[in-house]
């Protein structure tokens, strides 16, 4: 069975600084997708970034980038130039497909951003 | 863009009653929808996979007779919490995919259920 682990329940960062959220996963599949979702207090799930396992290049989306280490089964999220609006719960997630299969979520990391 | 509408956004019901939550894909057809439950300060836990025109697939430990799922059309899945108890109080979220190559799963805004 696939599992997703986030070992940092809480993280904090100063505005404009950089923070990295950790995520590890376990799977026997060779092809899969990894995601980072943001959940603000409104509890709406917002897709931050995705990574296809078959792609070696790390995904980037503006201030958000990932460090995908397939052999180590590690998938960390780096937020650069942190903004107050980045404060939220962040969930790492795994799926066997991009949009047709279930998501398996990690336990989440609460990110606080200080001015 | 593709939108998933979930209704109601919040509901309070008395213990022993049933509550129905709707999940609609507004501008795409969804053969599969997913129902998650999220307890306070916890992660999203998959409850079941809803398949249009067939029975839902429940995750281990989820009572299928208590959490009835119906996916009668390609745009609507419903979750009915039967004989609700206070421990069923939670945040329920649905998601659906439109099978487009470059489109991720879409999430509803969730339903906060409080059972008194």
PDB file of C-alpha atoms in Angstrom:
ATOM      1  CA  UNK A   1       0.000   0.000   0.000  1.00  0.00           C
ATOM      2  CA  UNK A   2       1.127   3.508  -0.725  1.00  0.00           C
ATOM      3  CA  UNK A   3       1.863   5.861   2.161  1.00  0.00           C
ATOM      4  CA  UNK A   4       2.798   9.523   2.433  1.00  0.00           C
ATOM      5  CA  UNK A   5       4.679  10.939   5.416  1.00  0.00           C
ATOM      6  CA  UNK A   6       5.135  14.537   6.433  1.00  0.00           C
ATOM      7  CA  UNK A   7       7.405  14.748   9.455  1.00  0.00           C
ATOM      8  CA  UNK A   8       6.988  18.461  10.150  1.00  0.00           C
ATOM      9  CA  UNK A   9       3.654  19.230  11.864  1.00  0.00           C
ATOM     10  CA  UNK A  10       4.485  22.937  11.936  1.00  0.00           C
ATOM     11  CA  UNK A  11       6.930  25.250  10.238  1.00  0.00           C
ATOM     12  CA  UNK A  12       7.424  28.984  10.370  1.00  0.00           C
ATOM     13  CA  UNK A  13       9.160  31.445   8.095  1.00  0.00           C
ATOM     14  CA  UNK A  14       9.745  35.163   7.967  1.00  0.00           C
ATOM     15  CA  UNK A  15       8.167  37.091   5.147  1.00  0.00           C
ATOM     16  CA  UNK A  16      10.418  37.210   2.037  1.00  0.00           C
ATOM     17  CA  UNK A  17      12.467  34.268   3.276  1.00  0.00           C
ATOM     18  CA  UNK A  18      12.590  30.712   1.942  1.00  0.00           C
ATOM     19  CA  UNK A  19      11.166  27.624   3.592  1.00  0.00           C
ATOM     20  CA  UNK A  20      11.246  23.946   2.669  1.00  0.00           C
ATOM     21  CA  UNK A  21       8.538  21.449   3.594  1.00  0.00           C
ATOM     22  CA  UNK A  22       9.465  17.779   3.641  1.00  0.00           C
ATOM     23  CA  UNK A  23       7.580  14.788   2.322  1.00  0.00           C
ATOM     24  CA  UNK A  24       8.487  11.155   1.863  1.00  0.00           C
ATOM     25  CA  UNK A  25       6.380   8.426   0.340  1.00  0.00           C
ATOM     26  CA  UNK A  26       6.389   4.736  -0.226  1.00  0.00           C
ATOM     27  CA  UNK A  27       5.198   2.900  -3.309  1.00  0.00           C
ATOM     28  CA  UNK A  28       6.100  -0.077  -5.415  1.00  0.00           C
ATOM     29  CA  UNK A  29       4.827   1.619  -8.580  1.00  0.00           C
ATOM     30  CA  UNK A  30       7.283   3.031 -11.074  1.00  0.00           C
ATOM     31  CA  UNK A  31       4.925   5.583 -12.573  1.00  0.00           C
ATOM     32  CA  UNK A  32       2.901   7.914 -10.383  1.00  0.00           C
ATOM     33  CA  UNK A  33       2.186  11.533  -9.561  1.00  0.00           C
ATOM     34  CA  UNK A  34       3.034  13.638  -6.552  1.00  0.00           C
ATOM     35  CA  UNK A  35       1.283  16.812  -5.492  1.00  0.00           C
ATOM     36  CA  UNK A  36       1.430  19.594  -2.973  1.00  0.00           C
ATOM     37  CA  UNK A  37      -1.903  21.055  -1.921  1.00  0.00           C
ATOM     38  CA  UNK A  38      -2.514  24.162   0.111  1.00  0.00           C
ATOM     39  CA  UNK A  39      -5.489  24.375   2.470  1.00  0.00           C
ATOM     40  CA  UNK A  40      -6.102  27.858   3.867  1.00  0.00           C
ATOM     41  CA  UNK A  41      -8.549  28.492   6.737  1.00  0.00           C
ATOM     42  CA  UNK A  42     -11.392  28.427   4.199  1.00  0.00           C
ATOM     43  CA  UNK A  43     -10.515  24.708   3.821  1.00  0.00           C
ATOM     44  CA  UNK A  44     -10.624  24.908   0.047  1.00  0.00           C
ATOM     45  CA  UNK A  45      -8.038  22.550  -1.445  1.00  0.00           C
ATOM     46  CA  UNK A  46      -5.701  24.421  -3.789  1.00  0.00           C
ATOM     47  CA  UNK A  47      -3.218  22.616  -6.003  1.00  0.00           C
ATOM     48  CA  UNK A  48       0.191  24.218  -5.615  1.00  0.00           C
ATOM     49  CA  UNK A  49       2.394  22.025  -7.775  1.00  0.00           C
ATOM     50  CA  UNK A  50       2.592  18.554  -9.281  1.00  0.00           C
ATOM     51  CA  UNK A  51       5.366  16.231 -10.355  1.00  0.00           C
ATOM     52  CA  UNK A  52       5.207  13.275 -12.707  1.00  0.00           C
ATOM     53  CA  UNK A  53       7.489  10.497 -11.506  1.00  0.00           C
ATOM     54  CA  UNK A  54       8.780   9.755 -14.989  1.00  0.00           C
ATOM     55  CA  UNK A  55      10.113  13.306 -15.307  1.00  0.00           C
ATOM     56  CA  UNK A  56      13.552  13.900 -13.870  1.00  0.00           C
ATOM     57  CA  UNK A  57      13.241  17.657 -14.007  1.00  0.00           C
ATOM     58  CA  UNK A  58      11.903  19.217 -10.841  1.00  0.00           C
ATOM     59  CA  UNK A  59       8.621  21.058 -11.251  1.00  0.00           C
ATOM     60  CA  UNK A  60       8.427  24.791 -10.614  1.00  0.00           C
ATOM     61  CA  UNK A  61       5.480  27.164 -10.376  1.00  0.00           C
ATOM     62  CA  UNK A  62       6.530  30.751  -9.794  1.00  0.00           C
ATOM     63  CA  UNK A  63       7.770  30.917  -6.166  1.00  0.00           C
ATOM     64  CA  UNK A  64       7.117  27.223  -5.581  1.00  0.00           C
ATOM     65  CA  UNK A  65       9.499  24.465  -6.560  1.00  0.00           C
ATOM     66  CA  UNK A  66      10.050  20.868  -5.622  1.00  0.00           C
ATOM     67  CA  UNK A  67      13.058  18.677  -5.010  1.00  0.00           C
ATOM     68  CA  UNK A  68      12.018  15.274  -6.304  1.00  0.00           C
ATOM     69  CA  UNK A  69      14.363  12.428  -5.409  1.00  0.00           C
ATOM     70  CA  UNK A  70      12.788   9.307  -6.868  1.00  0.00           C
ATOM     71  CA  UNK A  71      15.311   6.823  -5.528  1.00  0.00           C
ATOM     72  CA  UNK A  72      14.998   8.242  -2.038  1.00  0.00           C
ATOM     73  CA  UNK A  73      11.214   8.618  -2.428  1.00  0.00           C
ATOM     74  CA  UNK A  74      11.432  12.185  -1.275  1.00  0.00           C
ATOM     75  CA  UNK A  75       9.380  15.133  -2.514  1.00  0.00           C
ATOM     76  CA  UNK A  76      10.038  18.426  -0.730  1.00  0.00           C
ATOM     77  CA  UNK A  77       8.410  21.786  -1.448  1.00  0.00           C
ATOM     78  CA  UNK A  78      10.415  24.999  -1.441  1.00  0.00           C
ATOM     79  CA  UNK A  79       8.604  28.292  -1.094  1.00  0.00           C
ATOM     80  CA  UNK A  80      10.732  31.279  -2.022  1.00  0.00           C
ATOM     81  CA  UNK A  81      10.046  34.890  -1.114  1.00  0.00           C
ATOM     82  CA  UNK A  82       7.383  33.782   1.368  1.00  0.00           C
ATOM     83  CA  UNK A  83       4.292  35.924   1.612  1.00  0.00           C
ATOM     84  CA  UNK A  84       1.727  36.310   4.369  1.00  0.00           C
ATOM     85  CA  UNK A  85      -0.819  34.675   2.096  1.00  0.00           C
ATOM     86  CA  UNK A  86       1.248  31.502   2.014  1.00  0.00           C
ATOM     87  CA  UNK A  87       0.230  30.737   5.581  1.00  0.00           C
ATOM     88  CA  UNK A  88      -1.876  27.580   5.445  1.00  0.00           C
ATOM     89  CA  UNK A  89      -1.833  23.823   5.857  1.00  0.00           C
ATOM     90  CA  UNK A  90       0.195  22.100   3.181  1.00  0.00           C
ATOM     91  CA  UNK A  91      -0.499  18.519   2.227  1.00  0.00           C
ATOM     92  CA  UNK A  92       1.738  16.269   0.189  1.00  0.00           C
ATOM     93  CA  UNK A  93      -0.221  13.743  -1.868  1.00  0.00           C
ATOM     94  CA  UNK A  94       0.360  10.698  -4.050  1.00  0.00           C
ATOM     95  CA  UNK A  95      -1.688   9.263  -6.866  1.00  0.00           C
ATOM     96  CA  UNK A  96      -1.252   6.651  -9.541  1.00  0.00           C
ATOM     97  CA  UNK A  97      -2.737   9.029 -12.066  1.00  0.00           C
ATOM     98  CA  UNK A  98      -3.038  12.754 -12.638  1.00  0.00           C
ATOM     99  CA  UNK A  99      -6.800  13.079 -12.342  1.00  0.00           C
ATOM    100  CA  UNK A 100      -8.571   9.743 -12.409  1.00  0.00           C
ATOM    101  CA  UNK A 101      -7.388   7.992  -9.294  1.00  0.00           C
ATOM    102  CA  UNK A 102      -7.605   8.658  -5.588  1.00  0.00           C
ATOM    103  CA  UNK A 103      -5.196  10.904  -3.752  1.00  0.00           C
ATOM    104  CA  UNK A 104      -3.364   9.642  -0.691  1.00  0.00           C
ATOM    105  CA  UNK A 105      -2.514  12.525   1.594  1.00  0.00           C
ATOM    106  CA  UNK A 106       0.180  13.056   4.176  1.00  0.00           C
ATOM    107  CA  UNK A 107      -0.664  14.375   7.615  1.00  0.00           C
ATOM    108  CA  UNK A 108       0.059  17.960   6.660  1.00  0.00           C
ATOM    109  CA  UNK A 109       2.374  20.767   7.713  1.00  0.00           C
ATOM    110  CA  UNK A 110       1.034  23.992   9.130  1.00  0.00           C
ATOM    111  CA  UNK A 111       3.042  26.907   7.777  1.00  0.00           C
ATOM    112  CA  UNK A 112       3.112  30.186   9.628  1.00  0.00           C
ATOM    113  CA  UNK A 113       4.509  33.296   7.982  1.00  0.00           C
ATOM    114  CA  UNK A 114       5.704  36.130  10.176  1.00  0.00           C
ATOM    115  CA  UNK A 115       6.018  39.741   8.986  1.00  0.00           C
TER     116      UNK A 115
ATOM    117  CA  UNK B   1     -12.352  26.455 -15.439  1.00  0.00           C
ATOM    118  CA  UNK B   2     -13.868  23.231 -14.219  1.00  0.00           C
ATOM    119  CA  UNK B   3     -15.789  23.557 -10.986  1.00  0.00           C
ATOM    120  CA  UNK B   4     -17.103  21.114  -8.451  1.00  0.00           C
ATOM    121  CA  UNK B   5     -20.014  22.361  -6.386  1.00  0.00           C
ATOM    122  CA  UNK B   6     -20.690  20.823  -3.001  1.00  0.00           C
ATOM    123  CA  UNK B   7     -23.877  21.439  -1.071  1.00  0.00           C
ATOM    124  CA  UNK B   8     -24.617  22.238   1.669  1.00  0.00           C
ATOM    125  CA  UNK B   9     -21.521  24.031   2.910  1.00  0.00           C
ATOM    126  CA  UNK B  10     -22.547  23.382   6.476  1.00  0.00           C
ATOM    127  CA  UNK B  11     -25.307  21.452   8.195  1.00  0.00           C
ATOM    128  CA  UNK B  12     -26.383  20.776  11.747  1.00  0.00           C
ATOM    129  CA  UNK B  13     -28.538  17.756  12.423  1.00  0.00           C
ATOM    130  CA  UNK B  14     -29.826  15.856  15.398  1.00  0.00           C
ATOM    131  CA  UNK B  15     -28.464  12.505  16.404  1.00  0.00           C
ATOM    132  CA  UNK B  16     -30.295   9.665  14.664  1.00  0.00           C
ATOM    133  CA  UNK B  17     -31.277  11.622  11.584  1.00  0.00           C
ATOM    134  CA  UNK B  18     -29.828  11.318   8.076  1.00  0.00           C
ATOM    135  CA  UNK B  19     -28.035  13.966   6.097  1.00  0.00           C
ATOM    136  CA  UNK B  20     -27.413  14.097   2.363  1.00  0.00           C
ATOM    137  CA  UNK B  21     -24.449  15.899   0.849  1.00  0.00           C
ATOM    138  CA  UNK B  22     -24.337  16.607  -2.886  1.00  0.00           C
ATOM    139  CA  UNK B  23     -21.297  16.888  -5.119  1.00  0.00           C
ATOM    140  CA  UNK B  24     -21.843  18.214  -8.633  1.00  0.00           C
ATOM    141  CA  UNK B  25     -19.450  18.686 -11.502  1.00  0.00           C
ATOM    142  CA  UNK B  26     -20.712  21.861 -13.125  1.00  0.00           C
ATOM    143  CA  UNK B  27     -19.096  21.884 -16.536  1.00  0.00           C
ATOM    144  CA  UNK B  28     -17.659  18.452 -17.056  1.00  0.00           C
ATOM    145  CA  UNK B  29     -18.663  14.836 -16.746  1.00  0.00           C
ATOM    146  CA  UNK B  30     -17.142  12.844 -13.940  1.00  0.00           C
ATOM    147  CA  UNK B  31     -17.308   9.070 -14.131  1.00  0.00           C
ATOM    148  CA  UNK B  32     -15.478   8.914 -10.824  1.00  0.00           C
ATOM    149  CA  UNK B  33     -15.776  11.056  -7.732  1.00  0.00           C
ATOM    150  CA  UNK B  34     -13.992  10.714  -4.429  1.00  0.00           C
ATOM    151  CA  UNK B  35     -15.303  11.381  -0.936  1.00  0.00           C
ATOM    152  CA  UNK B  36     -12.931  12.396   1.841  1.00  0.00           C
ATOM    153  CA  UNK B  37     -13.423  13.093   5.523  1.00  0.00           C
ATOM    154  CA  UNK B  38     -11.271  15.502   7.469  1.00  0.00           C
ATOM    155  CA  UNK B  39     -11.343  15.726  11.259  1.00  0.00           C
ATOM    156  CA  UNK B  40     -10.126  18.939  12.907  1.00  0.00           C
ATOM    157  CA  UNK B  41      -6.423  19.522  12.446  1.00  0.00           C
ATOM    158  CA  UNK B  42      -6.037  16.236  10.611  1.00  0.00           C
ATOM    159  CA  UNK B  43      -5.492  15.114   7.065  1.00  0.00           C
ATOM    160  CA  UNK B  44      -7.987  14.132   4.417  1.00  0.00           C
ATOM    161  CA  UNK B  45      -8.886  10.480   4.624  1.00  0.00           C
ATOM    162  CA  UNK B  46     -10.444   8.797   1.624  1.00  0.00           C
ATOM    163  CA  UNK B  47     -13.799   7.272   2.483  1.00  0.00           C
ATOM    164  CA  UNK B  48     -14.901   5.900  -0.851  1.00  0.00           C
ATOM    165  CA  UNK B  49     -14.651   6.086  -4.589  1.00  0.00           C
ATOM    166  CA  UNK B  50     -17.944   6.804  -6.300  1.00  0.00           C
ATOM    167  CA  UNK B  51     -18.420   5.258  -9.719  1.00  0.00           C
ATOM    168  CA  UNK B  52     -21.180   6.390 -12.050  1.00  0.00           C
ATOM    169  CA  UNK B  53     -23.711   3.670 -12.607  1.00  0.00           C
ATOM    170  CA  UNK B  54     -22.158   1.165 -10.250  1.00  0.00           C
ATOM    171  CA  UNK B  55     -21.513   0.565  -6.585  1.00  0.00           C
ATOM    172  CA  UNK B  56     -19.077   2.695  -4.696  1.00  0.00           C
ATOM    173  CA  UNK B  57     -15.776   1.289  -3.522  1.00  0.00           C
ATOM    174  CA  UNK B  58     -15.300   1.870   0.192  1.00  0.00           C
ATOM    175  CA  UNK B  59     -12.011   2.114   2.010  1.00  0.00           C
ATOM    176  CA  UNK B  60     -11.270  -0.288   4.802  1.00  0.00           C
ATOM    177  CA  UNK B  61     -13.012   0.648   8.009  1.00  0.00           C
ATOM    178  CA  UNK B  62     -15.699   2.789   6.382  1.00  0.00           C
ATOM    179  CA  UNK B  63     -19.217   1.475   6.991  1.00  0.00           C
ATOM    180  CA  UNK B  64     -20.966   1.330   3.645  1.00  0.00           C
ATOM    181  CA  UNK B  65     -24.392   0.999   5.274  1.00  0.00           C
ATOM    182  CA  UNK B  66     -23.797   4.172   7.236  1.00  0.00           C
ATOM    183  CA  UNK B  67     -22.269   6.251   4.485  1.00  0.00           C
ATOM    184  CA  UNK B  68     -24.436   5.665   1.446  1.00  0.00           C
ATOM    185  CA  UNK B  69     -23.028   6.845  -1.840  1.00  0.00           C
ATOM    186  CA  UNK B  70     -25.040   7.232  -5.002  1.00  0.00           C
ATOM    187  CA  UNK B  71     -23.568   8.300  -8.321  1.00  0.00           C
ATOM    188  CA  UNK B  72     -26.628   8.253 -10.522  1.00  0.00           C
ATOM    189  CA  UNK B  73     -25.385  10.582 -13.243  1.00  0.00           C
ATOM    190  CA  UNK B  74     -22.132  11.790 -14.700  1.00  0.00           C
ATOM    191  CA  UNK B  75     -22.440  15.097 -12.871  1.00  0.00           C
ATOM    192  CA  UNK B  76     -23.820  14.175  -9.460  1.00  0.00           C
ATOM    193  CA  UNK B  77     -22.683  12.045  -6.565  1.00  0.00           C
ATOM    194  CA  UNK B  78     -24.369  12.081  -3.174  1.00  0.00           C
ATOM    195  CA  UNK B  79     -23.156  11.000   0.240  1.00  0.00           C
ATOM    196  CA  UNK B  80     -25.837  10.225   2.796  1.00  0.00           C
ATOM    197  CA  UNK B  81     -24.820   9.904   6.418  1.00  0.00           C
ATOM    198  CA  UNK B  82     -27.488   7.668   7.909  1.00  0.00           C
ATOM    199  CA  UNK B  83     -28.448   7.612  11.591  1.00  0.00           C
ATOM    200  CA  UNK B  84     -25.871  10.263  12.299  1.00  0.00           C
ATOM    201  CA  UNK B  85     -24.061  10.347  15.632  1.00  0.00           C
ATOM    202  CA  UNK B  86     -21.914  13.078  17.180  1.00  0.00           C
ATOM    203  CA  UNK B  87     -18.768  11.182  16.195  1.00  0.00           C
ATOM    204  CA  UNK B  88     -19.777  11.626  12.549  1.00  0.00           C
ATOM    205  CA  UNK B  89     -19.273  15.354  12.962  1.00  0.00           C
ATOM    206  CA  UNK B  90     -16.531  16.231  10.519  1.00  0.00           C
ATOM    207  CA  UNK B  91     -15.630  18.049   7.333  1.00  0.00           C
ATOM    208  CA  UNK B  92     -16.557  16.117   4.196  1.00  0.00           C
ATOM    209  CA  UNK B  93     -14.949  16.969   0.848  1.00  0.00           C
ATOM    210  CA  UNK B  94     -15.579  15.567  -2.588  1.00  0.00           C
ATOM    211  CA  UNK B  95     -13.338  15.665  -5.622  1.00  0.00           C
ATOM    212  CA  UNK B  96     -13.747  14.758  -9.266  1.00  0.00           C
ATOM    213  CA  UNK B  97     -11.624  14.569 -12.381  1.00  0.00           C
ATOM    214  CA  UNK B  98     -12.648  15.506 -15.888  1.00  0.00           C
ATOM    215  CA  UNK B  99     -10.115  13.199 -17.534  1.00  0.00           C
ATOM    216  CA  UNK B 100      -8.568  16.081 -19.472  1.00  0.00           C
ATOM    217  CA  UNK B 101      -4.858  15.638 -19.988  1.00  0.00           C
ATOM    218  CA  UNK B 102      -3.804  18.816 -18.298  1.00  0.00           C
ATOM    219  CA  UNK B 103      -6.542  19.169 -15.687  1.00  0.00           C
ATOM    220  CA  UNK B 104      -6.071  18.067 -12.074  1.00  0.00           C
ATOM    221  CA  UNK B 105      -8.685  16.730  -9.737  1.00  0.00           C
ATOM    222  CA  UNK B 106     -11.158  19.405  -8.732  1.00  0.00           C
ATOM    223  CA  UNK B 107     -12.324  19.749  -5.161  1.00  0.00           C
ATOM    224  CA  UNK B 108     -15.614  20.911  -3.762  1.00  0.00           C
ATOM    225  CA  UNK B 109     -15.604  23.517  -1.010  1.00  0.00           C
ATOM    226  CA  UNK B 110     -16.504  20.920   1.566  1.00  0.00           C
ATOM    227  CA  UNK B 111     -19.382  20.374   3.974  1.00  0.00           C
ATOM    228  CA  UNK B 112     -19.064  20.891   7.687  1.00  0.00           C
ATOM    229  CA  UNK B 113     -21.382  18.435   9.446  1.00  0.00           C
ATOM    230  CA  UNK B 114     -22.248  18.893  13.098  1.00  0.00           C
ATOM    231  CA  UNK B 115     -24.363  16.251  14.792  1.00  0.00           C
ATOM    232  CA  UNK B 116     -25.917  17.302  18.070  1.00  0.00           C
TER     233      UNK B 116
END
